[in-house]
PDB file of C-alpha atoms in Angstrom:
ATOM      1  CA  MET A  76      -6.187  -7.259 -42.639  1.00  0.00           C
ATOM      2  CA  GLY A  77      -8.973  -7.159 -40.034  1.00  0.00           C
ATOM      3  CA  LYS A  78      -7.267  -9.844 -37.921  1.00  0.00           C
ATOM      4  CA  ILE A  79      -4.022  -7.872 -37.846  1.00  0.00           C
ATOM      5  CA  ILE A  80      -5.788  -4.708 -36.691  1.00  0.00           C
ATOM      6  CA  PHE A  81      -7.724  -6.673 -34.066  1.00  0.00           C
ATOM      7  CA  THR A  82      -4.475  -8.240 -32.808  1.00  0.00           C
ATOM      8  CA  ILE A  83      -2.725  -4.860 -32.637  1.00  0.00           C
ATOM      9  CA  VAL A  84      -5.645  -3.315 -30.744  1.00  0.00           C
ATOM     10  CA  LEU A  85      -5.776  -6.271 -28.350  1.00  0.00           C
ATOM     11  CA  VAL A  86      -2.024  -6.156 -27.662  1.00  0.00           C
ATOM     12  CA  THR A  87      -2.242  -2.393 -27.120  1.00  0.00           C
ATOM     13  CA  ILE A  88      -5.064  -2.831 -24.602  1.00  0.00           C
ATOM     14  CA  ILE A  89      -3.149  -5.552 -22.740  1.00  0.00           C
ATOM     15  CA  LEU A  90      -0.004  -3.404 -22.583  1.00  0.00           C
ATOM     16  CA  ALA A  91      -1.961  -0.351 -21.437  1.00  0.00           C
ATOM     17  CA  LEU A  92      -3.676  -2.329 -18.675  1.00  0.00           C
ATOM     18  CA  GLY A  93      -0.355  -3.825 -17.541  1.00  0.00           C
ATOM     19  CA  ILE A  94       1.355  -0.450 -17.440  1.00  0.00           C
ATOM     20  CA  GLY A  95      -1.641   1.113 -15.678  1.00  0.00           C
ATOM     21  CA  GLU A  96      -1.613  -1.651 -13.060  1.00  0.00           C
ATOM     22  CA  GLN A  97       2.086  -1.131 -12.398  1.00  0.00           C
ATOM     23  CA  VAL A  98       1.699   2.641 -12.045  1.00  0.00           C
ATOM     24  CA  PHE A  99      -1.311   2.250  -9.739  1.00  0.00           C
ATOM     25  CA  MET A 100       0.422  -0.375  -7.607  1.00  0.00           C
ATOM     26  CA  GLN A 101       3.653   1.556  -7.191  1.00  0.00           C
ATOM     27  CA  LYS A 102       1.839   4.819  -6.442  1.00  0.00           C
ATOM     28  CA  ALA A 103      -0.386   3.104  -3.853  1.00  0.00           C
ATOM     29  CA  PHE A 104       2.601   1.667  -1.990  1.00  0.00           C
ATOM     30  CA  ASP A 105       4.544   4.934  -2.226  1.00  0.00           C
ATOM     31  CA  ASP A 106       1.542   6.841  -0.860  1.00  0.00           C
ATOM     32  CA  LEU A 107       1.220   4.329   1.983  1.00  0.00           C
ATOM     33  CA  VAL A 108       4.855   4.879   2.929  1.00  0.00           C
ATOM     34  CA  GLU A 109       4.300   8.654   2.913  1.00  0.00           C
ATOM     35  CA  ARG A 110       1.217   8.319   5.103  1.00  0.00           C
ATOM     36  CA  CYS A 111       3.139   6.157   7.577  1.00  0.00           C
ATOM     37  CA  GLU A 112       5.930   8.711   7.706  1.00  0.00           C
ATOM     38  CA  GLU A 113       3.389  11.455   8.460  1.00  0.00           C
ATOM     39  CA  ILE A 114       1.810   9.354  11.218  1.00  0.00           C
ATOM     40  CA  GLN A 115       5.243   8.574  12.612  1.00  0.00           C
ATOM     41  CA  GLN A 116       6.112  12.278  12.689  1.00  0.00           C
ATOM     42  CA  LEU A 117       2.845  13.054  14.492  1.00  0.00           C
ATOM     43  CA  LEU A 118       3.714  10.407  17.074  1.00  0.00           C
ATOM     44  CA  ILE A 119       7.213  11.801  17.528  1.00  0.00           C
ATOM     45  CA  ASP A 120       5.694  15.289  17.950  1.00  0.00           C
ATOM     46  CA  LYS A 121       3.279  13.772  20.527  1.00  0.00           C
ATOM     47  CA  ASP A 122       0.225  14.925  18.561  1.00  0.00           C
ATOM     48  CA  TYR A 123      -1.697  11.767  19.350  1.00  0.00           C
ATOM     49  CA  SER A 124      -5.191  12.930  18.399  1.00  0.00           C
ATOM     50  CA  ALA A 125      -3.995  13.950  14.925  1.00  0.00           C
ATOM     51  CA  ALA A 126      -2.179  10.617  14.652  1.00  0.00           C
ATOM     52  CA  ARG A 127      -5.406   8.746  15.462  1.00  0.00           C
ATOM     53  CA  LYS A 128      -7.269  10.693  12.778  1.00  0.00           C
ATOM     54  CA  ALA A 129      -4.489  10.050  10.277  1.00  0.00           C
ATOM     55  CA  VAL A 130      -4.576   6.315  11.021  1.00  0.00           C
ATOM     56  CA  LEU A 131      -8.357   6.186  10.537  1.00  0.00           C
ATOM     57  CA  GLN A 132      -8.038   8.035   7.230  1.00  0.00           C
ATOM     58  CA  THR A 133      -5.229   5.728   6.158  1.00  0.00           C
ATOM     59  CA  LYS A 134      -7.281   2.669   7.079  1.00  0.00           C
ATOM     60  CA  GLU A 135     -10.228   3.852   4.984  1.00  0.00           C
ATOM     61  CA  TRP A 136      -7.944   4.876   2.124  1.00  0.00           C
ATOM     62  CA  TRP A 137      -6.115   1.526   2.142  1.00  0.00           C
ATOM     63  CA  ALA A 138      -9.406  -0.404   2.177  1.00  0.00           C
ATOM     64  CA  GLY A 139     -10.242   1.114  -1.212  1.00  0.00           C
ATOM     65  CA  LYS A 140      -6.769   0.545  -2.629  1.00  0.00           C
ATOM     66  CA  ARG A 141      -6.666  -2.978  -1.223  1.00  0.00           C
ATOM     67  CA  ASN A 142      -9.744  -4.044  -3.182  1.00  0.00           C
ATOM     68  CA  ILE A 143      -8.152  -3.015  -6.460  1.00  0.00           C
ATOM     69  CA  LEU A 144      -4.700  -4.361  -5.575  1.00  0.00           C
ATOM     70  CA  GLU A 145      -6.073  -7.760  -4.549  1.00  0.00           C
ATOM     71  CA  PHE A 146      -7.843  -7.991  -7.896  1.00  0.00           C
ATOM     72  CA  THR A 147      -4.860  -6.965 -10.029  1.00  0.00           C
ATOM     73  CA  CYS A 148      -1.992  -8.548  -8.121  1.00  0.00           C
ATOM     74  CA  PRO A 149      -3.023 -11.053  -5.458  1.00  0.00           C
ATOM     75  CA  ASN A 150      -0.533 -11.091  -2.618  1.00  0.00           C
ATOM     76  CA  ASN A 151      -0.957 -12.000   1.049  1.00  0.00           C
ATOM     77  CA  ASP A 152       1.117  -8.978   2.085  1.00  0.00           C
ATOM     78  CA  ILE A 153      -1.633  -6.699   0.780  1.00  0.00           C
ATOM     79  CA  LYS A 154      -4.053  -8.308   3.231  1.00  0.00           C
ATOM     80  CA  ASP A 155      -1.462  -8.246   6.009  1.00  0.00           C
ATOM     81  CA  ILE A 156      -0.897  -4.507   5.559  1.00  0.00           C
ATOM     82  CA  TYR A 157      -4.555  -3.879   6.379  1.00  0.00           C
ATOM     83  CA  LYS A 158      -4.162  -6.026   9.500  1.00  0.00           C
ATOM     84  CA  GLU A 159      -1.052  -4.062  10.509  1.00  0.00           C
ATOM     85  CA  ILE A 160      -2.919  -0.776  10.092  1.00  0.00           C
ATOM     86  CA  GLY A 161      -5.584  -2.180  12.437  1.00  0.00           C
ATOM     87  CA  GLU A 162      -2.901  -3.097  14.941  1.00  0.00           C
ATOM     88  CA  LEU A 163      -1.451   0.405  14.637  1.00  0.00           C
ATOM     89  CA  GLU A 164      -4.911   1.759  15.406  1.00  0.00           C
ATOM     90  CA  GLY A 165      -5.106  -0.532  18.435  1.00  0.00           C
ATOM     91  CA  THR A 166      -1.742   0.528  19.809  1.00  0.00           C
ATOM     92  CA  LEU A 167      -2.753   4.165  19.509  1.00  0.00           C
ATOM     93  CA  TYR A 168      -6.006   3.629  21.377  1.00  0.00           C
ATOM     94  CA  SER A 169      -4.124   1.656  24.042  1.00  0.00           C
ATOM     95  CA  GLU A 170      -1.716   4.603  24.323  1.00  0.00           C
ATOM     96  CA  MET A 171       1.247   2.394  23.458  1.00  0.00           C
ATOM     97  CA  TYR A 172       2.949   5.128  21.461  1.00  0.00           C
ATOM     98  CA  ASP A 173       6.380   3.505  21.185  1.00  0.00           C
ATOM     99  CA  ASP A 174       4.737   0.398  19.753  1.00  0.00           C
ATOM    100  CA  SER A 175       2.812   2.644  17.353  1.00  0.00           C
ATOM    101  CA  ILE A 176       6.052   4.026  15.961  1.00  0.00           C
ATOM    102  CA  THR A 177       7.303   0.468  15.522  1.00  0.00           C
ATOM    103  CA  ARG A 178       4.080  -0.446  13.682  1.00  0.00           C
ATOM    104  CA  THR A 179       4.551   2.425  11.225  1.00  0.00           C
ATOM    105  CA  ASN A 180       8.023   1.076  10.451  1.00  0.00           C
ATOM    106  CA  VAL A 181       6.605  -2.418   9.917  1.00  0.00           C
ATOM    107  CA  ILE A 182       3.947  -1.094   7.523  1.00  0.00           C
ATOM    108  CA  LYS A 183       6.530   0.931   5.608  1.00  0.00           C
ATOM    109  CA  SER A 184       8.757  -2.139   5.277  1.00  0.00           C
ATOM    110  CA  MET A 185       5.853  -4.283   4.110  1.00  0.00           C
ATOM    111  CA  ALA A 186       4.865  -1.674   1.531  1.00  0.00           C
ATOM    112  CA  GLU A 187       8.401  -1.418   0.150  1.00  0.00           C
ATOM    113  CA  ASN A 188       8.786  -5.185   0.087  1.00  0.00           C
ATOM    114  CA  SER A 189       5.449  -5.723  -1.666  1.00  0.00           C
ATOM    115  CA  LYS A 190       6.204  -3.021  -4.202  1.00  0.00           C
ATOM    116  CA  ASN A 191       9.562  -4.594  -5.024  1.00  0.00           C
ATOM    117  CA  LEU A 192       8.043  -8.068  -5.205  1.00  0.00           C
ATOM    118  CA  LEU A 193       5.153  -7.114  -7.477  1.00  0.00           C
ATOM    119  CA  ALA A 194       7.027  -4.835  -9.858  1.00  0.00           C
ATOM    120  CA  TYR A 195       7.931  -6.066 -13.326  1.00  0.00           C
ATOM    121  CA  ARG A 196      11.653  -6.569 -13.020  1.00  0.00           C
ATOM    122  CA  ILE A 197      13.960  -9.113 -14.572  1.00  0.00           C
ATOM    123  CA  LYS A 198      14.788 -10.662 -11.169  1.00  0.00           C
ATOM    124  CA  ASN A 199      11.056 -11.093 -10.439  1.00  0.00           C
ATOM    125  CA  ILE A 200      10.315 -12.636 -13.816  1.00  0.00           C
ATOM    126  CA  LEU A 201      13.182 -15.130 -13.825  1.00  0.00           C
TER     127      LEU A 201
END
């Protein structure tokens, strides 16, 4: 009887961790897309100083998320997103605002692609 209870508890813990990882991962990528859309809107509105601040905040925020995501679901795109955020920061400081808008689109695409790749779906499992 004790082995059955132990097995049920263990399976429950594994399922809870798997579900928690999926929720965390999808929310992180969705939040990244939202942040990029906000930065993109600031760039369109020509509010460049606010865009710089938003990029710095996003970079710090993603650094924390990246550590957890790399542990739970290793993927090179997660590392590349951080690099792209750095390049976005560089284009802003170089006053290459059109390139900055392009970078936000690249980051959004990478986030959507990574989310779809890492999600538990039948097409990803097979």
